[in-house]
Amino acid sequence: MKTSWRTASLVATAASVLALTTACGQDNSAAPAAAAQNVGATAAAGDYSSPGAGTATAAGNGYGADGSQASSSPTVAAPAGKLTVASNPDLGSVLTDGSGLTLYRFDKDTANPPSSNCAGSCATTWPPVPADDASAGAGIDKALLGEVTRADGTKQLTVGGWPAYRYAKDVNSGDVNGQGVGGKWFALAPTGKKAKVSDLPGLSVREDPKLGEVVVDKNGMTVYRFLKDQAWPKSVSNCTGACLEKWPAVGPVNADDTEGVKKKGLMPFTRPDGVRQMSVNCWPIYTFSGDKAPGDTNGQGVGGTWYAVSPDGKPVGAPGK
């Protein structure tokens, strides 16, 4: 990663201190400015501050170059690094590169087979993301990452088959100035689809035909508990490292942005890595990378330690619980 890209992208807003009760021994401290932003596919939309979604619909060549092209001279494309999932208040879960810069897709491209139709001046405004060192972070299915060979012989990263780009006018981590440009450019969701906000609350309850009432996140994905975690006298997550790759931590959700979930003990806590994680009845909650669509419950009973969460925070179907 070139230094110029790092310097330009490592700006993030500090998370606000939440006024919470101390029923679970929460420290209620604010998370470090950068650490709280990328906490997996279900990080709360309200927990990630950005300069605002760009909604310009530039006319002209259809590449979003505003009729002229980027004013800066072309630079060597920075490596993708470890991809992460950030939450944007306007777009929900957004795919970002290792420096926190938003990744985009182009409607004139194709995903099956993967093909890029952005070259020349278009690629100056929308630099293709190199596939060389791209890796999947928490909440991203590595099977969705691929590559396509461009006309110049370079390898471009694809997500769900769609070629991935950055936008020249995104300078800071969290910028989404390329969203909607020309009516053809859109931020990438972790699945390769266009990022968009769900109509669901941050946390709500769904009636599962087999499990009964279970908690789901704003994307409708099932929420789980880990039996090795702790709720009292304070919330403690024992899912770290590789565990978080499979079980992304759910980011903070405002209590007012929930529906049907028990309010007592509904609060975030600070993990040892400095990231803020949500809890239900003081129990840390997660989603499962093996769930691919809303309503999936593939994480239920995994290892005899992972179970869907009931509205009161109990593990659904856990033996003796």
PDB file of C-alpha atoms in Angstrom:
ATOM      1  CA  MET A   1       0.000   0.000   0.000  1.00  0.00           C
ATOM      2  CA  LYS A   2       1.478   3.310  -0.973  1.00  0.00           C
ATOM      3  CA  THR A   3       1.938   5.864   1.786  1.00  0.00           C
ATOM      4  CA  SER A   4      -0.106   8.484  -0.069  1.00  0.00           C
ATOM      5  CA  TRP A   5      -3.148   6.219  -0.030  1.00  0.00           C
ATOM      6  CA  ARG A   6      -2.697   5.348   3.649  1.00  0.00           C
ATOM      7  CA  THR A   7      -2.325   8.960   4.690  1.00  0.00           C
ATOM      8  CA  ALA A   8      -5.378   9.977   2.746  1.00  0.00           C
ATOM      9  CA  SER A   9      -7.640   7.267   4.080  1.00  0.00           C
ATOM     10  CA  LEU A  10      -6.995   6.867   7.776  1.00  0.00           C
ATOM     11  CA  VAL A  11      -9.537   9.435   8.952  1.00  0.00           C
ATOM     12  CA  ALA A  12     -12.563   8.181  10.854  1.00  0.00           C
ATOM     13  CA  THR A  13     -15.019   9.876  13.150  1.00  0.00           C
ATOM     14  CA  ALA A  14     -15.017   9.043  16.858  1.00  0.00           C
ATOM     15  CA  ALA A  15     -17.993   7.061  18.111  1.00  0.00           C
ATOM     16  CA  SER A  16     -20.253   8.966  20.487  1.00  0.00           C
ATOM     17  CA  VAL A  17     -20.337   8.012  24.136  1.00  0.00           C
ATOM     18  CA  LEU A  18     -23.600   6.195  24.777  1.00  0.00           C
ATOM     19  CA  ALA A  19     -25.679   7.022  27.847  1.00  0.00           C
ATOM     20  CA  LEU A  20     -26.413   3.524  29.107  1.00  0.00           C
ATOM     21  CA  THR A  21     -27.276   1.762  32.313  1.00  0.00           C
ATOM     22  CA  THR A  22     -24.589  -0.268  34.052  1.00  0.00           C
ATOM     23  CA  ALA A  23     -26.643  -3.403  34.663  1.00  0.00           C
ATOM     24  CA  CYS A  24     -24.009  -5.586  32.968  1.00  0.00           C
ATOM     25  CA  GLY A  25     -20.998  -3.712  34.287  1.00  0.00           C
ATOM     26  CA  GLN A  26     -20.546  -1.808  31.040  1.00  0.00           C
ATOM     27  CA  ASP A  27     -17.791   0.751  30.963  1.00  0.00           C
ATOM     28  CA  ASN A  28     -19.803   2.922  28.523  1.00  0.00           C
ATOM     29  CA  SER A  29     -16.539   4.199  27.111  1.00  0.00           C
ATOM     30  CA  ALA A  30     -16.312   5.407  23.544  1.00  0.00           C
ATOM     31  CA  ALA A  31     -14.592   3.106  21.077  1.00  0.00           C
ATOM     32  CA  PRO A  32     -11.350   4.190  19.404  1.00  0.00           C
ATOM     33  CA  ALA A  33     -12.047   6.301  16.330  1.00  0.00           C
ATOM     34  CA  ALA A  34     -11.183   3.660  13.747  1.00  0.00           C
ATOM     35  CA  ALA A  35     -11.746   0.435  15.645  1.00  0.00           C
ATOM     36  CA  ALA A  36     -15.511   0.718  15.971  1.00  0.00           C
ATOM     37  CA  GLN A  37     -16.148   1.133  12.272  1.00  0.00           C
ATOM     38  CA  ASN A  38     -15.509  -2.313  10.826  1.00  0.00           C
ATOM     39  CA  VAL A  39     -17.156  -4.900  13.012  1.00  0.00           C
ATOM     40  CA  GLY A  40     -18.632  -7.292  10.515  1.00  0.00           C
ATOM     41  CA  ALA A  41     -21.565  -7.528   8.166  1.00  0.00           C
ATOM     42  CA  THR A  42     -24.105  -6.424  10.696  1.00  0.00           C
ATOM     43  CA  ALA A  43     -22.513  -3.368  12.221  1.00  0.00           C
ATOM     44  CA  ALA A  44     -25.244  -0.884  13.010  1.00  0.00           C
ATOM     45  CA  ALA A  45     -25.839   1.725  10.352  1.00  0.00           C
ATOM     46  CA  GLY A  46     -25.963   4.502  12.918  1.00  0.00           C
ATOM     47  CA  ASP A  47     -22.547   3.552  14.289  1.00  0.00           C
ATOM     48  CA  TYR A  48     -20.593   4.607  11.248  1.00  0.00           C
ATOM     49  CA  SER A  49     -20.331   8.273  10.408  1.00  0.00           C
ATOM     50  CA  SER A  50     -19.488   9.355   6.877  1.00  0.00           C
ATOM     51  CA  PRO A  51     -19.386  12.648   5.014  1.00  0.00           C
ATOM     52  CA  GLY A  52     -22.653  11.621   3.352  1.00  0.00           C
ATOM     53  CA  ALA A  53     -23.630   9.558   0.366  1.00  0.00           C
ATOM     54  CA  GLY A  54     -22.806  11.182  -2.946  1.00  0.00           C
ATOM     55  CA  THR A  55     -25.914  11.224  -5.096  1.00  0.00           C
ATOM     56  CA  ALA A  56     -24.672  13.162  -8.092  1.00  0.00           C
ATOM     57  CA  THR A  57     -25.998  11.926 -11.406  1.00  0.00           C
ATOM     58  CA  ALA A  58     -23.397  13.335 -13.714  1.00  0.00           C
ATOM     59  CA  ALA A  59     -24.178  13.493 -17.386  1.00  0.00           C
ATOM     60  CA  GLY A  60     -21.663  13.073 -20.162  1.00  0.00           C
ATOM     61  CA  ASN A  61     -19.712   9.919 -20.844  1.00  0.00           C
ATOM     62  CA  GLY A  62     -21.593   7.730 -18.364  1.00  0.00           C
ATOM     63  CA  TYR A  63     -18.439   7.073 -16.358  1.00  0.00           C
ATOM     64  CA  GLY A  64     -19.196   9.702 -13.737  1.00  0.00           C
ATOM     65  CA  ALA A  65     -16.317  11.915 -14.799  1.00  0.00           C
ATOM     66  CA  ASP A  66     -18.502  15.010 -14.699  1.00  0.00           C
ATOM     67  CA  GLY A  67     -17.779  15.689 -18.337  1.00  0.00           C
ATOM     68  CA  SER A  68     -14.074  16.282 -17.780  1.00  0.00           C
ATOM     69  CA  GLN A  69     -12.061  13.475 -16.064  1.00  0.00           C
ATOM     70  CA  ALA A  70     -10.285  13.431 -12.757  1.00  0.00           C
ATOM     71  CA  SER A  71      -8.085  16.451 -12.321  1.00  0.00           C
ATOM     72  CA  SER A  72      -5.285  14.561 -10.627  1.00  0.00           C
ATOM     73  CA  SER A  73      -2.746  12.590 -12.623  1.00  0.00           C
ATOM     74  CA  PRO A  74      -3.070   8.784 -12.608  1.00  0.00           C
ATOM     75  CA  THR A  75      -1.329   6.941  -9.804  1.00  0.00           C
ATOM     76  CA  VAL A  76      -0.317   3.335  -9.374  1.00  0.00           C
ATOM     77  CA  ALA A  77      -3.265   1.403  -7.964  1.00  0.00           C
ATOM     78  CA  ALA A  78      -2.896   0.632  -4.271  1.00  0.00           C
ATOM     79  CA  PRO A  79      -3.347  -3.019  -3.212  1.00  0.00           C
ATOM     80  CA  ALA A  80      -6.748  -4.034  -1.905  1.00  0.00           C
ATOM     81  CA  GLY A  81      -5.435  -5.571   1.323  1.00  0.00           C
ATOM     82  CA  LYS A  82      -7.847  -7.182   3.757  1.00  0.00           C
ATOM     83  CA  LEU A  83     -11.381  -6.264   2.730  1.00  0.00           C
ATOM     84  CA  THR A  84     -13.738  -5.182   5.490  1.00  0.00           C
ATOM     85  CA  VAL A  85     -17.414  -4.388   5.950  1.00  0.00           C
ATOM     86  CA  ALA A  86     -18.339  -0.880   7.070  1.00  0.00           C
ATOM     87  CA  SER A  87     -21.768   0.434   8.026  1.00  0.00           C
ATOM     88  CA  ASN A  88     -23.061   3.558   6.336  1.00  0.00           C
ATOM     89  CA  PRO A  89     -26.183   5.355   7.586  1.00  0.00           C
ATOM     90  CA  ASP A  90     -27.516   5.732   4.040  1.00  0.00           C
ATOM     91  CA  LEU A  91     -26.383   2.483   2.439  1.00  0.00           C
ATOM     92  CA  GLY A  92     -26.129  -0.125   5.179  1.00  0.00           C
ATOM     93  CA  SER A  93     -23.273  -2.637   4.824  1.00  0.00           C
ATOM     94  CA  VAL A  94     -20.605  -1.406   2.395  1.00  0.00           C
ATOM     95  CA  LEU A  95     -17.477  -3.214   1.214  1.00  0.00           C
ATOM     96  CA  THR A  96     -14.205  -1.354   1.808  1.00  0.00           C
ATOM     97  CA  ASP A  97     -10.550  -2.021   1.104  1.00  0.00           C
ATOM     98  CA  GLY A  98      -7.810  -2.409   3.696  1.00  0.00           C
ATOM     99  CA  SER A  99      -7.629   1.368   4.127  1.00  0.00           C
ATOM    100  CA  GLY A 100     -11.358   1.847   4.576  1.00  0.00           C
ATOM    101  CA  LEU A 101     -12.004   3.225   1.082  1.00  0.00           C
ATOM    102  CA  THR A 102     -15.365   2.288  -0.428  1.00  0.00           C
ATOM    103  CA  LEU A 103     -15.434  -0.174  -3.332  1.00  0.00           C
ATOM    104  CA  TYR A 104     -17.850   0.255  -6.241  1.00  0.00           C
ATOM    105  CA  ARG A 105     -19.388  -1.635  -9.175  1.00  0.00           C
ATOM    106  CA  PHE A 106     -20.315  -0.384 -12.651  1.00  0.00           C
ATOM    107  CA  ASP A 107     -23.637  -1.185 -14.331  1.00  0.00           C
ATOM    108  CA  LYS A 108     -21.977  -1.472 -17.759  1.00  0.00           C
ATOM    109  CA  ASP A 109     -19.804  -4.335 -16.496  1.00  0.00           C
ATOM    110  CA  THR A 110     -20.945  -7.943 -16.346  1.00  0.00           C
ATOM    111  CA  ALA A 111     -20.590 -10.520 -13.578  1.00  0.00           C
ATOM    112  CA  ASN A 112     -21.283 -13.735 -15.496  1.00  0.00           C
ATOM    113  CA  PRO A 113     -18.825 -13.906 -17.069  1.00  0.00           C
ATOM    114  CA  PRO A 114     -16.865 -11.177 -15.250  1.00  0.00           C
ATOM    115  CA  SER A 115     -15.958  -8.356 -17.613  1.00  0.00           C
ATOM    116  CA  SER A 116     -14.844  -4.740 -17.130  1.00  0.00           C
ATOM    117  CA  ASN A 117     -16.028  -2.017 -19.492  1.00  0.00           C
ATOM    118  CA  CYS A 118     -14.187   0.811 -17.750  1.00  0.00           C
ATOM    119  CA  ALA A 119     -10.850   1.690 -19.339  1.00  0.00           C
ATOM    120  CA  GLY A 120      -8.823   4.748 -20.322  1.00  0.00           C
ATOM    121  CA  SER A 121     -10.126   7.962 -18.755  1.00  0.00           C
ATOM    122  CA  CYS A 122     -12.863   5.971 -17.005  1.00  0.00           C
ATOM    123  CA  ALA A 123     -10.235   3.942 -15.164  1.00  0.00           C
ATOM    124  CA  THR A 124      -8.548   7.189 -14.106  1.00  0.00           C
ATOM    125  CA  THR A 125     -11.706   8.354 -12.360  1.00  0.00           C
ATOM    126  CA  TRP A 126     -12.579   4.831 -11.211  1.00  0.00           C
ATOM    127  CA  PRO A 127      -9.277   3.024 -10.504  1.00  0.00           C
ATOM    128  CA  PRO A 128      -9.688  -0.776 -10.796  1.00  0.00           C
ATOM    129  CA  VAL A 129      -8.866  -2.595  -7.550  1.00  0.00           C
ATOM    130  CA  PRO A 130      -5.937  -5.013  -7.975  1.00  0.00           C
ATOM    131  CA  ALA A 131      -6.681  -8.640  -7.140  1.00  0.00           C
ATOM    132  CA  ASP A 132      -3.116  -9.466  -6.080  1.00  0.00           C
ATOM    133  CA  ASP A 133      -3.298  -9.370  -2.286  1.00  0.00           C
ATOM    134  CA  ALA A 134      -7.043  -9.083  -1.676  1.00  0.00           C
ATOM    135  CA  SER A 135      -8.293 -11.170   1.241  1.00  0.00           C
ATOM    136  CA  ALA A 136     -11.643 -11.536   2.990  1.00  0.00           C
ATOM    137  CA  GLY A 137     -12.119  -9.969   6.406  1.00  0.00           C
ATOM    138  CA  ALA A 138     -14.899 -10.631   8.909  1.00  0.00           C
ATOM    139  CA  GLY A 139     -18.351 -10.901   7.377  1.00  0.00           C
ATOM    140  CA  ILE A 140     -17.078 -11.527   3.833  1.00  0.00           C
ATOM    141  CA  ASP A 141     -17.349 -14.876   2.062  1.00  0.00           C
ATOM    142  CA  LYS A 142     -13.921 -15.469   0.517  1.00  0.00           C
ATOM    143  CA  ALA A 143     -15.571 -17.697  -2.090  1.00  0.00           C
ATOM    144  CA  LEU A 144     -17.106 -14.536  -3.579  1.00  0.00           C
ATOM    145  CA  LEU A 145     -13.688 -12.999  -4.265  1.00  0.00           C
ATOM    146  CA  GLY A 146     -12.191 -13.571  -7.686  1.00  0.00           C
ATOM    147  CA  GLU A 147     -10.373 -11.793 -10.472  1.00  0.00           C
ATOM    148  CA  VAL A 148     -10.771 -10.788 -14.099  1.00  0.00           C
ATOM    149  CA  THR A 149      -7.986 -10.084 -16.570  1.00  0.00           C
ATOM    150  CA  ARG A 150      -8.287  -6.575 -18.002  1.00  0.00           C
ATOM    151  CA  ALA A 151      -7.381  -5.580 -21.548  1.00  0.00           C
ATOM    152  CA  ASP A 152      -3.991  -4.335 -20.339  1.00  0.00           C
ATOM    153  CA  GLY A 153      -3.225  -7.718 -18.777  1.00  0.00           C
ATOM    154  CA  THR A 154      -3.634  -6.651 -15.143  1.00  0.00           C
ATOM    155  CA  LYS A 155      -5.758  -8.642 -12.708  1.00  0.00           C
ATOM    156  CA  GLN A 156      -8.763  -6.833 -11.235  1.00  0.00           C
ATOM    157  CA  LEU A 157     -10.592  -7.924  -8.103  1.00  0.00           C
ATOM    158  CA  THR A 158     -14.144  -9.196  -8.540  1.00  0.00           C
ATOM    159  CA  VAL A 159     -16.773  -9.589  -5.826  1.00  0.00           C
ATOM    160  CA  GLY A 160     -19.625 -11.919  -6.665  1.00  0.00           C
ATOM    161  CA  GLY A 161     -18.335 -11.695 -10.238  1.00  0.00           C
ATOM    162  CA  TRP A 162     -18.522  -7.886 -10.375  1.00  0.00           C
ATOM    163  CA  PRO A 163     -15.245  -5.994 -11.058  1.00  0.00           C
ATOM    164  CA  ALA A 164     -14.399  -3.711  -8.127  1.00  0.00           C
ATOM    165  CA  TYR A 165     -13.292  -0.077  -8.328  1.00  0.00           C
ATOM    166  CA  ARG A 166     -12.401   2.847  -6.087  1.00  0.00           C
ATOM    167  CA  TYR A 167     -13.516   6.410  -6.817  1.00  0.00           C
ATOM    168  CA  ALA A 168     -10.935   9.165  -7.329  1.00  0.00           C
ATOM    169  CA  LYS A 169     -13.027  11.660  -5.352  1.00  0.00           C
ATOM    170  CA  ASP A 170     -13.195   9.460  -2.252  1.00  0.00           C
ATOM    171  CA  VAL A 171     -10.370  10.725  -0.072  1.00  0.00           C
ATOM    172  CA  ASN A 172     -11.198   9.647   3.451  1.00  0.00           C
ATOM    173  CA  SER A 173     -12.161   6.363   5.017  1.00  0.00           C
ATOM    174  CA  GLY A 174     -15.942   6.094   4.815  1.00  0.00           C
ATOM    175  CA  ASP A 175     -16.429   8.462   1.855  1.00  0.00           C
ATOM    176  CA  VAL A 176     -19.148   7.306  -0.573  1.00  0.00           C
ATOM    177  CA  ASN A 177     -19.018  10.176  -3.057  1.00  0.00           C
ATOM    178  CA  GLY A 178     -19.246   7.734  -5.959  1.00  0.00           C
ATOM    179  CA  GLN A 179     -22.663   6.405  -4.980  1.00  0.00           C
ATOM    180  CA  GLY A 180     -25.152   6.852  -7.821  1.00  0.00           C
ATOM    181  CA  VAL A 181     -22.772   8.789 -10.085  1.00  0.00           C
ATOM    182  CA  GLY A 182     -24.040   8.747 -13.658  1.00  0.00           C
ATOM    183  CA  GLY A 183     -26.831   6.457 -12.512  1.00  0.00           C
ATOM    184  CA  LYS A 184     -24.407   3.596 -13.159  1.00  0.00           C
ATOM    185  CA  TRP A 185     -21.967   3.488 -10.234  1.00  0.00           C
ATOM    186  CA  PHE A 186     -22.918   1.994  -6.885  1.00  0.00           C
ATOM    187  CA  ALA A 187     -21.164   1.023  -3.661  1.00  0.00           C
ATOM    188  CA  LEU A 188     -20.603  -2.720  -3.323  1.00  0.00           C
ATOM    189  CA  ALA A 189     -22.319  -4.737  -0.627  1.00  0.00           C
ATOM    190  CA  PRO A 190     -20.259  -7.648   0.820  1.00  0.00           C
ATOM    191  CA  THR A 191     -22.228 -10.003  -1.454  1.00  0.00           C
ATOM    192  CA  GLY A 192     -21.278  -8.166  -4.634  1.00  0.00           C
ATOM    193  CA  LYS A 193     -24.753  -6.666  -4.918  1.00  0.00           C
ATOM    194  CA  LYS A 194     -25.493  -2.950  -4.742  1.00  0.00           C
ATOM    195  CA  ALA A 195     -25.395  -1.654  -1.182  1.00  0.00           C
ATOM    196  CA  LYS A 196     -28.743  -0.519   0.155  1.00  0.00           C
ATOM    197  CA  VAL A 197     -30.371   0.005   3.519  1.00  0.00           C
ATOM    198  CA  SER A 198     -32.879  -2.568   4.682  1.00  0.00           C
ATOM    199  CA  ASP A 199     -36.292  -1.457   5.859  1.00  0.00           C
ATOM    200  CA  LEU A 200     -35.889  -3.497   9.046  1.00  0.00           C
ATOM    201  CA  PRO A 201     -34.926  -1.972  12.418  1.00  0.00           C
ATOM    202  CA  GLY A 202     -31.391  -2.504  13.730  1.00  0.00           C
ATOM    203  CA  LEU A 203     -32.672  -5.544  15.650  1.00  0.00           C
ATOM    204  CA  SER A 204     -36.093  -7.142  15.392  1.00  0.00           C
ATOM    205  CA  VAL A 205     -37.860 -10.474  15.856  1.00  0.00           C
ATOM    206  CA  ARG A 206     -38.750 -13.028  13.167  1.00  0.00           C
ATOM    207  CA  GLU A 207     -40.929 -16.108  13.538  1.00  0.00           C
ATOM    208  CA  ASP A 208     -38.877 -19.064  12.338  1.00  0.00           C
ATOM    209  CA  PRO A 209     -40.918 -22.166  11.363  1.00  0.00           C
ATOM    210  CA  LYS A 210     -38.579 -24.476  13.291  1.00  0.00           C
ATOM    211  CA  LEU A 211     -37.116 -22.316  16.057  1.00  0.00           C
ATOM    212  CA  GLY A 212     -39.937 -19.948  16.892  1.00  0.00           C
ATOM    213  CA  GLU A 213     -39.133 -16.304  17.666  1.00  0.00           C
ATOM    214  CA  VAL A 214     -35.529 -15.381  16.912  1.00  0.00           C
ATOM    215  CA  VAL A 215     -33.699 -12.047  16.780  1.00  0.00           C
ATOM    216  CA  VAL A 216     -32.505 -10.791  13.391  1.00  0.00           C
ATOM    217  CA  ASP A 217     -30.327  -7.837  12.388  1.00  0.00           C
ATOM    218  CA  LYS A 218     -31.320  -4.976  10.070  1.00  0.00           C
ATOM    219  CA  ASN A 219     -30.560  -7.168   7.041  1.00  0.00           C
ATOM    220  CA  GLY A 220     -32.852  -9.926   8.280  1.00  0.00           C
ATOM    221  CA  MET A 221     -29.919 -12.188   9.152  1.00  0.00           C
ATOM    222  CA  THR A 222     -30.268 -14.482  12.161  1.00  0.00           C
ATOM    223  CA  VAL A 223     -28.468 -13.386  15.320  1.00  0.00           C
ATOM    224  CA  TYR A 224     -26.603 -15.936  17.484  1.00  0.00           C
ATOM    225  CA  ARG A 225     -25.157 -16.422  20.971  1.00  0.00           C
ATOM    226  CA  PHE A 226     -21.953 -18.234  21.934  1.00  0.00           C
ATOM    227  CA  LEU A 227     -22.324 -20.392  25.050  1.00  0.00           C
ATOM    228  CA  LYS A 228     -18.687 -19.757  26.011  1.00  0.00           C
ATOM    229  CA  ASP A 229     -19.351 -16.027  26.365  1.00  0.00           C
ATOM    230  CA  GLN A 230     -20.231 -14.272  29.596  1.00  0.00           C
ATOM    231  CA  ALA A 231     -22.987 -11.801  30.485  1.00  0.00           C
ATOM    232  CA  TRP A 232     -22.534 -11.247  34.217  1.00  0.00           C
ATOM    233  CA  PRO A 233     -21.149  -9.333  36.004  1.00  0.00           C
ATOM    234  CA  LYS A 234     -20.158  -7.849  32.642  1.00  0.00           C
ATOM    235  CA  SER A 235     -20.403  -8.779  28.973  1.00  0.00           C
ATOM    236  CA  VAL A 236     -17.379 -10.732  27.744  1.00  0.00           C
ATOM    237  CA  SER A 237     -16.863 -12.174  24.259  1.00  0.00           C
ATOM    238  CA  ASN A 238     -14.701 -15.285  23.969  1.00  0.00           C
ATOM    239  CA  CYS A 239     -14.918 -15.298  20.162  1.00  0.00           C
ATOM    240  CA  THR A 240     -11.721 -13.754  18.815  1.00  0.00           C
ATOM    241  CA  GLY A 241      -9.361 -14.110  15.861  1.00  0.00           C
ATOM    242  CA  ALA A 242     -10.447 -16.826  13.422  1.00  0.00           C
ATOM    243  CA  CYS A 243     -13.701 -17.216  15.341  1.00  0.00           C
ATOM    244  CA  LEU A 244     -14.751 -13.693  14.332  1.00  0.00           C
ATOM    245  CA  GLU A 245     -14.124 -14.555  10.688  1.00  0.00           C
ATOM    246  CA  LYS A 246     -16.960 -17.078  10.917  1.00  0.00           C
ATOM    247  CA  TRP A 247     -19.069 -15.254  13.494  1.00  0.00           C
ATOM    248  CA  PRO A 248     -18.964 -11.470  12.846  1.00  0.00           C
ATOM    249  CA  ALA A 249     -19.800  -9.386  15.890  1.00  0.00           C
ATOM    250  CA  VAL A 250     -22.990  -7.340  15.638  1.00  0.00           C
ATOM    251  CA  GLY A 251     -22.180  -3.657  16.001  1.00  0.00           C
ATOM    252  CA  PRO A 252     -23.945  -1.217  18.346  1.00  0.00           C
ATOM    253  CA  VAL A 253     -27.652  -0.619  17.778  1.00  0.00           C
ATOM    254  CA  ASN A 254     -29.626   2.205  19.351  1.00  0.00           C
ATOM    255  CA  ALA A 255     -32.284   0.821  21.693  1.00  0.00           C
ATOM    256  CA  ASP A 256     -34.869   2.955  19.882  1.00  0.00           C
ATOM    257  CA  ASP A 257     -33.931   1.175  16.636  1.00  0.00           C
ATOM    258  CA  THR A 258     -35.211  -2.212  17.839  1.00  0.00           C
ATOM    259  CA  GLU A 259     -38.569  -3.954  17.699  1.00  0.00           C
ATOM    260  CA  GLY A 260     -39.755  -6.862  19.861  1.00  0.00           C
ATOM    261  CA  VAL A 261     -36.415  -7.319  21.643  1.00  0.00           C
ATOM    262  CA  LYS A 262     -36.273  -7.139  25.446  1.00  0.00           C
ATOM    263  CA  LYS A 263     -34.905  -3.725  26.455  1.00  0.00           C
ATOM    264  CA  LYS A 264     -33.248  -4.785  29.691  1.00  0.00           C
ATOM    265  CA  GLY A 265     -29.579  -5.461  29.093  1.00  0.00           C
ATOM    266  CA  LEU A 266     -29.877  -4.275  25.486  1.00  0.00           C
ATOM    267  CA  MET A 267     -26.616  -2.378  25.144  1.00  0.00           C
ATOM    268  CA  PRO A 268     -23.185  -2.384  23.544  1.00  0.00           C
ATOM    269  CA  PHE A 269     -19.923  -3.188  25.303  1.00  0.00           C
ATOM    270  CA  THR A 270     -16.267  -2.748  24.402  1.00  0.00           C
ATOM    271  CA  ARG A 271     -14.373  -5.841  23.267  1.00  0.00           C
ATOM    272  CA  PRO A 272     -10.692  -6.348  24.228  1.00  0.00           C
ATOM    273  CA  ASP A 273      -9.726  -5.257  20.686  1.00  0.00           C
ATOM    274  CA  GLY A 274     -11.469  -1.913  21.255  1.00  0.00           C
ATOM    275  CA  VAL A 275     -14.408  -2.669  18.962  1.00  0.00           C
ATOM    276  CA  ARG A 276     -17.933  -2.070  20.258  1.00  0.00           C
ATOM    277  CA  GLN A 277     -20.292  -5.052  20.101  1.00  0.00           C
ATOM    278  CA  MET A 278     -24.017  -5.260  20.769  1.00  0.00           C
ATOM    279  CA  SER A 279     -25.524  -7.458  23.463  1.00  0.00           C
ATOM    280  CA  VAL A 280     -29.065  -8.705  24.163  1.00  0.00           C
ATOM    281  CA  ASN A 281     -29.750  -9.174  27.870  1.00  0.00           C
ATOM    282  CA  CYS A 282     -26.027  -8.511  28.246  1.00  0.00           C
ATOM    283  CA  TRP A 283     -25.078 -11.504  26.042  1.00  0.00           C
ATOM    284  CA  PRO A 284     -22.782 -10.671  23.092  1.00  0.00           C
ATOM    285  CA  ILE A 285     -24.467 -11.310  19.745  1.00  0.00           C
ATOM    286  CA  TYR A 286     -23.144 -12.337  16.328  1.00  0.00           C
ATOM    287  CA  THR A 287     -24.216 -13.325  12.838  1.00  0.00           C
ATOM    288  CA  PHE A 288     -22.919 -16.406  10.971  1.00  0.00           C
ATOM    289  CA  SER A 289     -20.890 -16.236   7.754  1.00  0.00           C
ATOM    290  CA  GLY A 290     -22.516 -19.499   6.706  1.00  0.00           C
ATOM    291  CA  ASP A 291     -25.924 -17.803   6.483  1.00  0.00           C
ATOM    292  CA  LYS A 292     -26.255 -16.476   2.947  1.00  0.00           C
ATOM    293  CA  ALA A 293     -29.767 -15.049   2.950  1.00  0.00           C
ATOM    294  CA  PRO A 294     -32.314 -13.630   5.399  1.00  0.00           C
ATOM    295  CA  GLY A 295     -34.061 -16.464   7.210  1.00  0.00           C
ATOM    296  CA  ASP A 296     -31.066 -18.845   7.086  1.00  0.00           C
ATOM    297  CA  THR A 297     -30.267 -20.555  10.401  1.00  0.00           C
ATOM    298  CA  ASN A 298     -27.212 -22.567   9.355  1.00  0.00           C
ATOM    299  CA  GLY A 299     -25.422 -21.507  12.543  1.00  0.00           C
ATOM    300  CA  GLN A 300     -27.979 -23.144  14.827  1.00  0.00           C
ATOM    301  CA  GLY A 301     -26.301 -25.691  17.110  1.00  0.00           C
ATOM    302  CA  VAL A 302     -22.869 -25.450  15.471  1.00  0.00           C
ATOM    303  CA  GLY A 303     -20.286 -27.099  17.717  1.00  0.00           C
ATOM    304  CA  GLY A 304     -22.938 -27.424  20.405  1.00  0.00           C
ATOM    305  CA  THR A 305     -22.074 -23.862  21.406  1.00  0.00           C
ATOM    306  CA  TRP A 306     -23.825 -21.549  18.933  1.00  0.00           C
ATOM    307  CA  TYR A 307     -27.568 -20.877  19.064  1.00  0.00           C
ATOM    308  CA  ALA A 308     -30.058 -18.380  17.713  1.00  0.00           C
ATOM    309  CA  VAL A 309     -31.141 -15.697  20.173  1.00  0.00           C
ATOM    310  CA  SER A 310     -34.662 -15.362  21.554  1.00  0.00           C
ATOM    311  CA  PRO A 311     -36.177 -11.891  22.161  1.00  0.00           C
ATOM    312  CA  ASP A 312     -35.166 -12.134  25.851  1.00  0.00           C
ATOM    313  CA  GLY A 313     -31.565 -13.041  25.006  1.00  0.00           C
ATOM    314  CA  LYS A 314     -31.773 -16.779  25.715  1.00  0.00           C
ATOM    315  CA  PRO A 315     -30.179 -19.307  23.334  1.00  0.00           C
ATOM    316  CA  VAL A 316     -32.970 -20.962  21.359  1.00  0.00           C
ATOM    317  CA  GLY A 317     -32.897 -24.760  21.583  1.00  0.00           C
ATOM    318  CA  ALA A 318     -29.716 -24.995  23.649  1.00  0.00           C
ATOM    319  CA  PRO A 319     -29.667 -28.088  25.912  1.00  0.00           C
ATOM    320  CA  GLY A 320     -30.483 -27.195  29.507  1.00  0.00           C
ATOM    321  CA  LYS A 321     -31.058 -23.535  28.681  1.00  0.00           C
TER     322      LYS A 321
END
